[in-house]
Short mmCIF file of C-alpha atoms in Angstrom, two decimals:
data_model
loop_
_atom_site.label_atom_id
_atom_site.label_comp_id
_atom_site.label_asym_id
_atom_site.label_seq_id
_atom_site.Cartn_x
_atom_site.Cartn_y
_atom_site.Cartn_z
CA UNK A 1 -22.08 -47.03 39.06
CA UNK A 2 -19.60 -45.38 41.48
CA UNK A 3 -16.18 -46.67 42.91
CA UNK A 4 -16.04 -46.16 46.81
CA UNK A 5 -14.23 -47.43 49.67
CA UNK A 6 -13.83 -46.58 53.29
CA UNK A 7 -11.63 -44.56 55.35
CA UNK A 8 -11.39 -45.83 59.15
CA UNK A 9 -9.93 -43.57 61.58
CA UNK A 10 -8.96 -45.53 64.98
CA UNK A 11 -7.55 -43.87 68.36
CA UNK A 12 -6.67 -44.65 71.77
CA UNK A 13 -4.45 -43.63 74.48
CA UNK A 14 -2.36 -43.95 77.38
CA UNK A 15 -0.81 -41.54 80.31
CA UNK A 16 -0.74 -40.92 83.93
CA UNK A 17 -2.78 -38.46 86.38
CA UNK A 18 -5.47 -37.95 83.36
CA UNK A 19 -9.13 -38.41 82.97
CA UNK A 20 -10.64 -41.56 82.16
CA UNK A 21 -12.16 -39.76 78.70
CA UNK A 22 -10.30 -37.43 76.23
CA UNK A 23 -11.44 -35.82 73.40
CA UNK A 24 -9.62 -35.03 70.17
CA UNK A 25 -10.07 -32.50 67.84
CA UNK A 26 -9.43 -34.20 64.05
CA UNK A 27 -9.50 -33.11 60.52
CA UNK A 28 -9.65 -35.68 57.48
CA UNK A 29 -8.12 -34.22 54.20
CA UNK A 30 -9.03 -36.70 50.86
CA UNK A 31 -6.48 -35.99 47.48
CA UNK A 32 -4.13 -33.68 49.84
CA UNK A 33 -1.56 -33.25 47.45
CA UNK A 34 -3.69 -31.35 45.16
CA UNK A 35 -3.28 -27.84 45.12
CA UNK A 36 -6.28 -25.75 46.00
CA UNK A 37 -8.35 -25.13 43.06
CA UNK A 38 -7.36 -28.48 41.59
CA UNK A 39 -10.03 -30.74 41.06
CA UNK A 40 -10.37 -33.12 44.21
CA UNK A 41 -10.39 -36.70 42.63
CA UNK A 42 -12.53 -38.16 46.03
CA UNK A 43 -15.23 -36.94 48.16
CA UNK A 44 -16.81 -37.97 51.33
CA UNK A 45 -20.11 -39.54 50.61
CA UNK A 46 -22.31 -37.91 53.33
CA UNK A 47 -20.89 -34.54 52.88
CA UNK A 48 -19.82 -34.16 49.29
CA UNK A 49 -16.78 -32.69 50.57
CA UNK A 50 -13.03 -33.49 50.20
CA UNK A 51 -12.28 -32.08 53.65
CA UNK A 52 -14.07 -33.21 57.29
CA UNK A 53 -13.76 -31.92 60.70
CA UNK A 54 -15.07 -34.38 63.49
CA UNK A 55 -14.45 -35.01 67.03
CA UNK A 56 -13.15 -38.27 68.75
CA UNK A 57 -13.92 -39.47 72.27
CA UNK A 58 -11.46 -41.96 73.59
CA UNK A 59 -12.59 -43.80 76.77
CA UNK A 60 -9.63 -45.60 78.92
CA UNK A 61 -11.64 -48.72 78.94
CA UNK A 62 -11.91 -49.22 75.50
CA UNK A 63 -8.50 -50.44 74.09
CA UNK A 64 -9.31 -48.77 70.67
CA UNK A 65 -12.06 -46.01 69.35
CA UNK A 66 -12.70 -46.29 65.37
CA UNK A 67 -14.96 -43.99 62.84
CA UNK A 68 -15.41 -45.05 59.57
CA UNK A 69 -15.82 -42.58 56.28
CA UNK A 70 -17.57 -43.65 53.11
CA UNK A 71 -15.40 -42.12 50.39
CA UNK A 72 -16.25 -42.03 46.64
CA UNK A 73 -14.24 -41.50 43.33
CA UNK A 74 -15.49 -38.92 41.06
CA UNK A 75 -16.52 -39.90 37.52
CA UNK A 76 -13.55 -39.82 35.42
CA UNK A 77 -14.65 -37.40 33.02
CA UNK A 78 -14.15 -35.20 35.92
CA UNK A 79 -10.52 -35.36 36.07
CA UNK A 80 -7.40 -36.33 34.38
CA UNK A 81 -5.04 -37.94 36.52
CA UNK A 82 -5.31 -41.30 37.58
CA UNK A 83 -1.71 -42.38 37.92
CA UNK A 84 -0.87 -40.39 40.98
CA UNK A 85 -1.46 -41.73 44.71
CA UNK A 86 -5.09 -40.18 46.30
CA UNK A 87 -3.38 -39.07 49.68
CA UNK A 88 -5.67 -39.18 52.95
CA UNK A 89 -4.19 -36.90 55.78
CA UNK A 90 -5.69 -36.84 59.06
CA UNK A 91 -4.69 -33.71 61.52
CA UNK A 92 -5.90 -34.02 64.99
CA UNK A 93 -5.44 -32.18 68.67
CA UNK A 94 -6.63 -32.15 71.87
CA UNK A 95 -10.20 -30.56 72.50
CA UNK A 96 -8.99 -28.37 75.83
CA UNK A 97 -12.76 -27.37 75.69
CA UNK A 98 -13.55 -30.45 77.34
CA UNK A 99 -10.99 -30.40 80.31
CA UNK A 100 -12.26 -30.62 83.51
CA UNK A 101 -11.72 -27.29 85.47
CA UNK A 102 -10.74 -29.10 88.56
CA UNK A 103 -7.58 -30.44 87.19
CA UNK A 104 -4.32 -28.38 88.02
CA UNK A 105 -2.20 -29.95 85.40
CA UNK A 106 -4.11 -30.26 81.79
CA UNK A 107 -2.75 -33.12 79.83
CA UNK A 108 -0.66 -32.31 76.53
CA UNK A 109 -0.09 -34.81 73.41
CA UNK A 110 3.31 -36.49 73.48
CA UNK A 111 5.78 -33.90 71.93
CA UNK A 112 7.63 -36.67 70.29
CA UNK A 113 4.93 -38.19 68.41
CA UNK A 114 3.44 -36.48 65.08
CA UNK A 115 -0.27 -34.71 65.23
CA UNK A 116 -0.78 -36.22 61.55
CA UNK A 117 -0.89 -39.27 59.65
CA UNK A 118 -0.99 -39.48 55.77
CA UNK A 119 -1.80 -42.90 53.83
CA UNK A 120 -2.54 -43.43 50.00
CA UNK A 121 -4.93 -44.84 47.87
CA UNK A 122 -4.47 -45.86 44.19
CA UNK A 123 -6.73 -45.95 41.24
CA UNK A 124 -6.76 -49.29 39.64
CA UNK A 125 -5.72 -49.03 35.98
CA UNK A 126 -5.21 -51.53 33.19
CA UNK A 127 -1.42 -52.07 33.67
CA UNK A 128 -0.97 -55.52 34.37
CA UNK A 129 -0.19 -57.26 37.76
CA UNK A 130 2.24 -54.76 38.83
CA UNK A 131 -0.29 -51.66 38.26
CA UNK A 132 2.63 -50.02 36.60
CA UNK A 133 1.99 -48.70 32.95
CA UNK A 134 5.04 -48.51 30.66
CA UNK A 135 4.21 -46.79 27.23
CA UNK A 136 5.96 -46.76 24.15
CA UNK A 137 5.09 -43.47 22.30
CA UNK A 138 5.83 -42.63 18.82
CA UNK A 139 5.47 -39.10 16.89
CA UNK A 140 5.73 -38.65 13.02
CA UNK A 141 4.50 -35.42 11.38
CA UNK A 142 4.89 -33.76 8.13
CA UNK A 143 3.37 -30.15 6.67
CA UNK A 144 0.97 -30.18 3.88
CA UNK A 145 3.38 -27.88 1.81
CA UNK A 146 7.06 -27.28 1.48
CA UNK A 147 7.34 -23.94 0.69
CA UNK A 148 5.87 -20.69 1.92
CA UNK A 149 5.81 -17.65 -0.28
CA UNK A 150 5.75 -14.50 1.69
CA UNK A 151 2.73 -12.38 0.88
CA UNK A 152 0.79 -15.33 -0.30
CA UNK A 153 -2.47 -16.88 2.17
CA UNK A 154 0.14 -19.33 3.39
CA UNK A 155 -2.36 -22.03 5.23
CA UNK A 156 -0.59 -24.65 6.64
CA UNK A 157 -1.81 -27.80 7.81
CA UNK A 158 0.47 -30.34 10.09
CA UNK A 159 -0.42 -34.05 9.22
CA UNK A 160 0.51 -35.81 12.68
CA UNK A 161 0.61 -39.46 13.35
CA UNK A 162 0.78 -40.19 16.97
CA UNK A 163 1.21 -44.05 18.19
CA UNK A 164 1.63 -45.92 21.33
CA UNK A 165 3.08 -49.32 21.36
CA UNK A 166 3.59 -49.94 24.76
CA UNK A 167 1.07 -49.88 27.74
CA UNK A 168 -1.53 -47.18 28.11
CA UNK A 169 -0.41 -43.58 28.54
CA UNK A 170 -2.25 -41.57 31.11
CA UNK A 171 -2.99 -37.93 30.45
CA UNK A 172 -1.45 -38.36 27.03
CA UNK A 173 -1.05 -35.36 25.36
CA UNK A 174 0.46 -33.71 22.09
CA UNK A 175 2.72 -30.43 22.74
CA UNK A 176 2.95 -28.43 19.42
CA UNK A 177 5.46 -24.99 19.62
CA UNK A 178 3.94 -22.41 17.51
CA UNK A 179 6.82 -20.14 15.84
CA UNK A 180 6.63 -16.61 16.02
CA UNK A 181 5.53 -16.46 12.29
CA UNK A 182 2.77 -18.56 12.77
CA UNK A 183 -0.55 -18.53 14.63
CA UNK A 184 -2.83 -21.50 15.28
CA UNK A 185 -6.47 -21.41 13.32
CA UNK A 186 -7.91 -25.16 14.43
CA UNK A 187 -8.29 -28.53 13.62
CA UNK A 188 -8.73 -29.90 10.35
CA UNK A 189 -12.49 -31.20 10.30
CA UNK A 190 -13.37 -31.88 6.67
CA UNK A 191 -11.00 -34.75 6.24
CA UNK A 192 -12.91 -37.75 7.48
CA UNK A 193 -9.45 -40.09 7.56
CA UNK A 194 -8.12 -37.61 9.95
CA UNK A 195 -9.64 -37.57 13.72
CA UNK A 196 -10.86 -34.42 15.21
CA UNK A 197 -8.96 -33.76 18.44
CA UNK A 198 -9.52 -31.22 21.29
CA UNK A 199 -6.98 -28.79 21.32
CA UNK A 200 -6.33 -25.57 23.05
CA UNK A 201 -4.12 -22.69 22.90
CA UNK A 202 -1.89 -22.10 26.02
CA UNK A 203 1.04 -20.10 26.88
CA UNK A 204 3.97 -21.85 28.78
CA UNK A 205 6.81 -19.44 29.98
CA UNK A 206 5.97 -16.98 27.16
CA UNK A 207 6.24 -20.12 24.85
CA UNK A 208 3.18 -20.47 22.44
CA UNK A 209 1.77 -24.00 22.57
CA UNK A 210 -0.95 -25.94 20.95
CA UNK A 211 -1.99 -29.24 23.70
CA UNK A 212 -4.38 -31.22 22.03
CA UNK A 213 -5.61 -34.60 24.31
CA UNK A 214 -4.81 -38.15 22.91
CA UNK A 215 -6.35 -40.05 25.62
CA UNK A 216 -6.59 -40.66 29.10
CA UNK A 217 -5.21 -43.66 28.74
CA UNK A 218 -3.92 -43.56 25.27
CA UNK A 219 -4.45 -47.01 25.23
CA UNK A 220 -1.77 -49.50 23.90
CA UNK A 221 -1.99 -49.50 20.32
CA UNK A 222 -3.00 -46.51 19.59
CA UNK A 223 -2.13 -45.62 15.94
CA UNK A 224 -3.80 -42.60 14.33
CA UNK A 225 -3.69 -39.14 12.16
CA UNK A 226 -4.54 -36.13 13.10
CA UNK A 227 -4.43 -32.31 10.98
CA UNK A 228 -3.54 -29.07 12.92
CA UNK A 229 -3.93 -25.98 10.87
CA UNK A 230 -1.87 -22.43 10.99
CA UNK A 231 -1.76 -19.28 9.39
CA UNK A 232 1.76 -17.97 8.99
CA UNK A 233 1.97 -14.22 7.86
CA UNK A 234 4.48 -12.70 10.05
CA UNK A 235 7.72 -12.46 8.13
CA UNK A 236 9.31 -9.15 9.42
CA UNK A 237 11.85 -11.14 11.10
CA UNK A 238 11.83 -14.54 9.82
CA UNK A 239 14.65 -16.45 8.47
CA UNK A 240 14.87 -19.01 5.11
CA UNK A 241 12.45 -21.19 7.30
CA UNK A 242 10.08 -21.64 10.08
CA UNK A 243 10.34 -24.69 12.78
CA UNK A 244 7.33 -26.50 14.48
CA UNK A 245 8.37 -28.58 17.44
CA UNK A 246 6.29 -31.52 18.44
CA UNK A 247 5.90 -34.31 21.02
CA UNK A 248 3.59 -36.39 22.94
CA UNK A 249 3.97 -36.06 26.79
CA UNK A 250 2.22 -37.91 29.40
CA UNK A 251 2.07 -38.51 33.33
CA UNK A 252 3.21 -41.77 33.26
CA UNK A 253 6.38 -42.31 35.64
CA UNK A 254 8.27 -44.59 33.03
CA UNK A 255 8.96 -43.38 29.22
CA UNK A 256 6.55 -40.56 29.61
CA UNK A 257 7.47 -38.80 26.43
CA UNK A 258 7.78 -39.26 22.83
CA UNK A 259 10.71 -38.51 20.43
CA UNK A 260 10.86 -34.82 19.44
CA UNK A 261 9.63 -34.08 16.27
CA UNK A 262 11.09 -30.91 14.22
CA UNK A 263 9.06 -30.13 11.11
CA UNK A 264 11.02 -27.05 8.81
CA UNK A 265 9.07 -25.36 6.23
CA UNK A 266 10.91 -23.30 3.70
CA UNK A 267 10.53 -19.50 3.05
CA UNK A 268 10.80 -17.65 -0.08
CA UNK A 269 10.43 -14.14 -1.42
CA UNK A 270 8.65 -13.54 -4.93
CA UNK A 271 7.43 -10.60 -6.70
CA UNK A 272 6.17 -9.93 -10.10
CA UNK A 273 6.81 -6.51 -10.99
CA UNK A 274 5.45 -4.54 -13.97
CA UNK A 275 6.12 -1.23 -15.69
CA UNK A 276 3.32 -0.11 -18.05
CA UNK A 277 3.18 3.13 -19.85
CA UNK A 278 1.03 5.49 -22.75
CA UNK A 279 1.55 8.22 -24.50
CA UNK A 280 -1.14 11.05 -24.73
CA UNK A 281 -1.87 11.56 -27.41
CA UNK A 282 -0.11 8.63 -29.21
CA UNK A 283 0.13 10.49 -32.37
CA UNK A 284 0.11 13.97 -33.63
CA UNK A 285 -0.80 15.14 -36.87
CA UNK A 286 0.88 18.25 -38.75
CA UNK A 287 -0.13 20.55 -39.82
CA UNK A 288 -1.61 22.29 -37.11
CA UNK A 289 -4.89 23.89 -37.44
CA UNK A 290 -4.86 27.72 -36.81
CA UNK A 291 -1.54 27.88 -35.26
CA UNK A 292 1.50 29.63 -36.19
CA UNK A 293 4.97 29.35 -34.70
CA UNK A 294 6.54 32.02 -32.35
CA UNK A 295 10.39 32.72 -32.47
CA UNK A 296 10.48 32.67 -28.68
CA UNK A 297 7.53 31.28 -27.39
CA UNK A 298 6.51 32.50 -23.59
CA UNK A 299 2.98 30.08 -23.17
CA UNK A 300 3.08 26.29 -23.55
CA UNK A 301 0.16 26.64 -26.25
CA UNK A 302 2.93 29.00 -28.21
CA UNK A 303 5.16 25.72 -28.39
CA UNK A 304 3.31 22.90 -30.09
CA UNK A 305 0.76 20.13 -29.01
CA UNK A 306 0.44 18.92 -25.73
CA UNK A 307 2.42 15.38 -25.23
CA UNK A 308 2.04 13.32 -21.91
CA UNK A 309 3.70 10.32 -21.23
CA UNK A 310 2.21 8.19 -17.76
CA UNK A 311 4.34 5.36 -16.44
CA UNK A 312 3.18 3.05 -13.79
CA UNK A 313 5.30 0.65 -11.66
CA UNK A 314 3.23 -1.95 -10.58
CA UNK A 315 3.59 -4.64 -8.24
CA UNK A 316 1.68 -7.70 -8.54
CA UNK A 317 2.90 -9.59 -6.01
CA UNK A 318 2.80 -11.94 -4.00
CA UNK A 319 5.31 -10.28 -1.76
CA UNK A 320 6.39 -6.52 -1.11
CA UNK A 321 9.39 -4.65 -2.81
CA UNK A 322 10.89 -1.92 -0.58
CA UNK A 323 13.48 -0.32 -2.82
CA UNK A 324 13.29 0.04 -6.57
CA UNK A 325 15.62 2.48 -9.23
CA UNK A 326 13.58 3.85 -12.52
CA UNK A 327 15.03 5.51 -15.11
CA UNK A 328 13.38 7.28 -17.88
CA UNK A 329 15.30 8.24 -21.05
CA UNK A 330 13.01 11.27 -22.37
CA UNK A 331 14.35 12.91 -26.16
CA UNK A 332 14.86 16.29 -25.16
CA UNK A 333 16.43 17.68 -28.55
CA UNK A 334 18.61 17.17 -31.44
CA UNK A 335 21.26 19.19 -33.16
CA UNK A 336 20.24 22.07 -30.70
CA UNK A 337 16.80 21.86 -31.98
CA UNK A 338 14.04 20.77 -29.36
CA UNK A 339 11.84 17.82 -29.78
CA UNK A 340 9.64 17.22 -26.70
CA UNK A 341 10.23 20.00 -24.12
CA UNK A 342 9.29 19.02 -20.92
CA UNK A 343 7.33 21.45 -18.69
CA UNK A 344 6.27 19.49 -15.39
CA UNK A 345 6.86 16.14 -13.66
CA UNK A 346 4.25 14.70 -11.37
CA UNK A 347 4.85 11.54 -9.40
CA UNK A 348 2.17 9.65 -7.84
CA UNK A 349 2.94 7.19 -4.52
CA UNK A 350 6.21 6.47 -3.01
CA UNK A 351 8.10 8.15 -5.77
CA UNK A 352 11.07 10.40 -5.86
CA UNK A 353 12.57 12.03 -9.08
CA UNK A 354 15.20 14.43 -10.45
CA UNK A 355 16.63 15.61 -13.78
CA UNK A 356 20.14 14.91 -14.71
CA UNK A 357 20.15 18.55 -16.40
CA UNK A 358 17.49 21.57 -15.59
CA UNK A 359 13.95 21.22 -17.39
CA UNK A 360 11.91 24.13 -18.72
CA UNK A 361 14.99 26.43 -19.06
CA UNK A 362 13.22 29.23 -21.07
CA UNK A 363 10.55 29.70 -18.43
CA UNK A 364 7.30 28.99 -20.83
CA UNK A 365 4.60 29.45 -18.69
CA UNK A 366 2.43 26.35 -17.55
CA UNK A 367 -0.89 25.37 -15.96
CA UNK A 368 -0.05 22.69 -13.12
CA UNK A 369 -3.27 20.77 -12.95
CA UNK A 370 -4.65 20.19 -9.52
CA UNK A 371 -5.77 17.00 -9.94
CA UNK A 372 -4.86 14.29 -12.51
CA UNK A 373 -8.05 12.13 -13.15
CA UNK A 374 -6.45 10.55 -16.11
CA UNK A 375 -3.31 9.37 -13.84
CA UNK A 376 -5.51 8.14 -11.18
CA UNK A 377 -7.74 6.19 -13.73
CA UNK A 378 -4.70 4.85 -15.32
CA UNK A 379 -2.98 4.07 -11.75
CA UNK A 380 -5.85 2.25 -10.24
CA UNK A 381 -7.30 0.42 -13.45
CA UNK A 382 -6.35 -3.17 -13.08
CA UNK A 383 -8.03 -4.48 -15.83
CA UNK A 384 -5.65 -2.48 -18.70
CA UNK A 385 -2.95 -4.72 -20.54
CA UNK A 386 1.11 -4.49 -20.11
CA UNK A 387 0.60 -1.39 -22.28
CA UNK A 388 -2.20 0.53 -22.02
CA UNK A 389 -4.39 0.85 -24.90
CA UNK A 390 -4.41 3.75 -26.80
CA UNK A 391 -7.34 6.06 -28.23
CA UNK A 392 -8.67 5.54 -31.42
CA UNK A 393 -7.61 8.64 -33.43
CA UNK A 394 -8.89 9.17 -36.93
CA UNK A 395 -5.84 10.33 -38.97
CA UNK A 396 -4.88 10.13 -42.59
CA UNK A 397 -2.91 7.08 -43.64
CA UNK A 398 0.61 8.19 -44.03
CA UNK A 399 1.91 7.38 -47.65
CA UNK A 400 5.34 5.52 -46.23
CA UNK A 401 4.28 3.73 -43.30
CA UNK A 402 7.28 2.01 -42.33
CA UNK A 403 9.59 4.94 -43.06
CA UNK A 404 9.19 6.76 -39.70
CA UNK A 405 12.23 7.54 -38.26
CA UNK A 406 12.66 6.77 -34.54
CA UNK A 407 14.33 9.25 -32.29
CA UNK A 408 15.36 7.96 -28.99
CA UNK A 409 18.31 8.14 -26.88
CA UNK A 410 20.46 6.34 -29.18
CA UNK A 411 20.48 9.24 -31.98
CA UNK A 412 19.57 12.18 -30.09
CA UNK A 413 20.40 13.97 -26.78
CA UNK A 414 18.06 12.85 -23.60
CA UNK A 415 17.13 13.98 -20.33
CA UNK A 416 17.67 10.99 -17.91
CA UNK A 417 15.03 11.10 -15.05
CA UNK A 418 16.38 9.06 -12.18
CA UNK A 419 13.58 7.52 -9.35
CA UNK A 420 13.77 6.03 -6.31
CA UNK A 421 10.51 3.74 -5.48
CA UNK A 422 9.67 3.12 -2.00
CA UNK A 423 7.89 -0.14 -0.44
CA UNK A 424 5.08 -1.20 -2.74
CA UNK A 425 3.11 -3.95 -0.84
CA UNK A 426 1.44 -6.40 -3.09
CA UNK A 427 -1.43 -4.76 -5.45
CA UNK A 428 0.34 -1.34 -5.08
CA UNK A 429 1.73 0.97 -7.63
CA UNK A 430 3.82 4.08 -8.23
CA UNK A 431 3.40 6.78 -11.16
CA UNK A 432 5.27 9.10 -13.22
CA UNK A 433 3.58 11.56 -15.63
CA UNK A 434 5.91 13.91 -17.73
CA UNK A 435 4.20 16.92 -19.02
CA UNK A 436 5.78 17.86 -22.45
CA UNK A 437 4.85 19.95 -25.37
CA UNK A 438 6.08 18.95 -29.03
CA UNK A 439 8.47 22.04 -30.47
CA UNK A 440 6.16 22.16 -33.26
CA UNK A 441 8.61 24.47 -35.43
CA UNK A 442 11.58 21.60 -35.54
CA UNK A 443 9.04 19.24 -37.31
CA UNK A 444 7.14 22.03 -39.66
CA UNK A 445 10.54 22.66 -41.32
CA UNK A 446 10.72 19.01 -41.88
CA UNK A 447 7.55 18.60 -43.94
CA UNK A 448 6.36 15.34 -44.85
CA UNK A 449 9.11 13.50 -43.02
CA UNK A 450 7.26 10.80 -40.34
CA UNK A 451 9.15 10.40 -36.94
CA UNK A 452 8.60 8.51 -34.15
CA UNK A 453 9.54 9.98 -30.46
CA UNK A 454 10.64 7.49 -27.89
CA UNK A 455 11.09 7.62 -24.24
CA UNK A 456 12.89 4.52 -22.51
CA UNK A 457 12.24 3.51 -19.27
CA UNK A 458 13.45 0.73 -17.43
CA UNK A 459 13.41 -0.44 -13.67
CA UNK A 460 15.56 -2.55 -11.32
CA UNK A 461 14.50 -3.76 -7.65
CA UNK A 462 17.30 -3.46 -5.19
CA UNK A 463 15.68 -5.02 -2.30
CA UNK A 464 12.50 -6.69 -0.45
CA UNK A 465 12.06 -6.06 2.89
CA UNK A 466 12.48 -9.51 4.50
CA UNK A 467 15.86 -10.93 5.45
CA UNK A 468 14.95 -13.47 2.84
CA UNK A 469 15.79 -12.10 -0.59
CA UNK A 470 14.70 -13.88 -3.91
CA UNK A 471 17.76 -15.37 -6.23
CA UNK A 472 16.91 -12.89 -8.85
CA UNK A 473 15.59 -9.50 -8.26
CA UNK A 474 12.79 -8.41 -10.72
CA UNK A 475 14.02 -5.46 -13.64
CA UNK A 476 12.55 -4.87 -17.13
CA UNK A 477 12.03 -2.05 -19.54
CA UNK A 478 9.86 -0.67 -21.94
CA UNK A 479 9.41 2.00 -24.74
CA UNK A 480 6.80 4.35 -25.16
CA UNK A 481 6.45 6.09 -28.47
CA UNK A 482 4.53 9.47 -29.90
CA UNK A 483 3.93 9.61 -33.80
CA UNK A 484 4.19 12.52 -35.49
CA UNK A 485 2.47 12.35 -39.15
CA UNK A 486 1.35 14.16 -42.02
CA UNK A 487 -2.01 14.36 -43.77
CA UNK A 488 -3.69 16.87 -46.32
CA UNK A 489 -5.63 19.03 -43.99
CA UNK A 490 -9.50 20.23 -45.30
CA UNK A 491 -9.29 23.84 -46.03
CA UNK A 492 -12.73 25.81 -46.51
CA UNK A 493 -11.79 29.00 -48.72
CA UNK A 494 -13.96 31.87 -48.22
CA UNK A 495 -15.52 33.46 -51.59
CA UNK A 496 -16.94 36.60 -51.74
CA UNK A 497 -20.53 37.84 -52.27
CA UNK A 498 -20.10 39.50 -55.41
CA UNK A 499 -18.25 36.50 -56.75
CA UNK A 500 -21.43 34.54 -56.34
CA UNK A 501 -24.07 37.48 -57.34
CA UNK A 502 -21.88 37.96 -60.97
CA UNK A 503 -21.82 34.03 -61.33
CA UNK A 504 -25.31 33.99 -60.78
CA UNK A 505 -26.32 36.80 -63.08
CA UNK A 506 -23.60 35.36 -65.70
CA UNK A 507 -25.14 31.90 -65.81
CA UNK A 508 -28.95 33.43 -66.34
CA UNK A 509 -27.57 35.42 -69.21
CA UNK A 510 -25.92 32.76 -70.66
CA UNK A 511 -28.92 30.46 -70.49
CA UNK A 512 -31.25 33.27 -72.27
CA UNK A 513 -28.70 33.69 -75.04
CA UNK A 514 -28.94 29.91 -75.85
CA UNK A 515 -32.51 29.83 -75.48
CA UNK A 516 -33.00 32.52 -77.96
CA UNK A 517 -30.89 30.95 -80.67
CA UNK A 518 -32.80 27.87 -80.46
CA UNK A 519 -36.15 29.80 -80.89
CA UNK A 520 -34.45 31.49 -84.05
CA UNK A 521 -33.44 28.55 -85.12
CA UNK A 522 -37.22 26.75 -84.98
CA UNK A 523 -36.29 24.26 -82.31
CA UNK A 524 -39.58 25.37 -80.68
CA UNK A 525 -42.06 25.26 -83.82
CA UNK A 526 -44.49 21.92 -83.36
CA UNK A 527 -44.67 19.82 -86.81
CA UNK A 528 -47.24 17.32 -87.16
CA UNK A 529 -46.92 13.94 -88.49
CA UNK A 530 -48.86 12.87 -91.82
CA UNK A 531 -50.98 10.15 -89.92
CA UNK A 532 -52.49 13.06 -88.02
CA UNK A 533 -54.05 14.78 -91.12
CA UNK A 534 -55.23 11.39 -92.01
CA UNK A 535 -57.20 11.06 -88.97
CA UNK A 536 -58.47 14.37 -88.86
CA UNK A 537 -60.06 14.04 -92.57
CA UNK A 538 -61.39 10.25 -91.33
CA UNK A 539 -63.24 11.89 -88.56
CA UNK A 540 -64.32 14.62 -90.82
CA UNK A 541 -66.02 12.35 -92.78
CA UNK A 542 -68.06 10.21 -90.09
CA UNK A 543 -69.30 13.39 -89.11
CA UNK A 544 -71.15 14.02 -92.34
CA UNK A 545 -72.21 10.98 -92.72
CA UNK A 546 -74.22 11.10 -89.51
CA UNK A 547 -75.62 14.41 -89.92
CA UNK A 548 -77.11 12.80 -93.48
#
């Protein structure tokens, strides 16, 4: 089925001292208001083009010369504009090649008369007797979430309800202005209650838009819901909310647009930050085997056993943190006697530290490890709990389990280690390892006294890398302890060989004397019981009887 109409071009002429026949060159253009490259809604049936060049031969004897051209309307799926008129433009001029050479004065067209004509055709639409559609477009929308947390996946679906309470709205489109923080990801297709629209991403004057087709026309009484999805990830310059602007637009001359809808979704920043630590080893057992104290140690082994504390600041997220202060209180001495002597401080990640007083003032030589696999393992092991599980150590159970004296910054002198932590994204960590030696001489002078050396660690997040800041920033503290206990050592005495030989000889001599004494006493003589003599006599009698 095809819609068509006829375009008739008629011409005549009047003039003086001109020939009886004039030829005009003519050009007929269909839908001339459509710009070059746009879809022409009408085409010539014989040529399937929107323009046609032809000649008009006019004779003086005939009052009017006419030509008919059949024009057809494209299928409505090939164009959208059904309301604007279809302009039909005719341009004409004299065909000078048809003039006779004998003419001394060649004819010209009337200078005061236009050499072009324009007529219009309209596409009939269902808009009543006046063919004028007046829609009543209404729009409402709501997001599927009222809160976005920076660092989360943040997928947002706008549930949109377009409605037309008036006559048909032609070339009706839903326009959604995308905020800088969001990206268009598609339409919702898995919900049967929501209509799937055809939507395209467009740029309009450097403004990002999603444009969806609502129908051509969006018929009277149309009322449905649809879903459009966005991903919101760009929060670097985000304020406290993001804003979506929505509106229905049509090509109708009266009431072409709907109400403007502004959707605001709040933005918040939130981070869960964890501090955790471990003592390596968790327990020192005194006395030390094959170790003797020195008054002026020069090597780290001469000071005492190695004690390392490792602390990790871990951002669980979801938001990032960009400035954190971390403080470690380290029990270094008591009454001018060293407790835990710091040799070296090592950091991992965006961590920078300084101490309140110099460390290793005695210039004790120590080996700095090239890599610390235990630090990396501690840092990247996401399965460990808030306090790292300490290794099991087989030690003697102290007799006074609850009498260990805690030595911390409240009762001994401490070195304060102050650190600043840079930006930590979700799932990232910064770690600090303190390498020290237990000053064994201090504790060996207090035999059988139990101690618990405690380092106190605290942190406070100062800011996040966003304009939006939480009402309360994270903070926390922990205490990491190293126990000093006593147990009875297993001592192996070295016995000389001559002592062993002498003991064996003495043992043999005692055994010989005891044996002699028993022999003298008749202990080894055999005494038969009376029953044995009677049995022998009976056996002898029986033998004699047999012989007889």
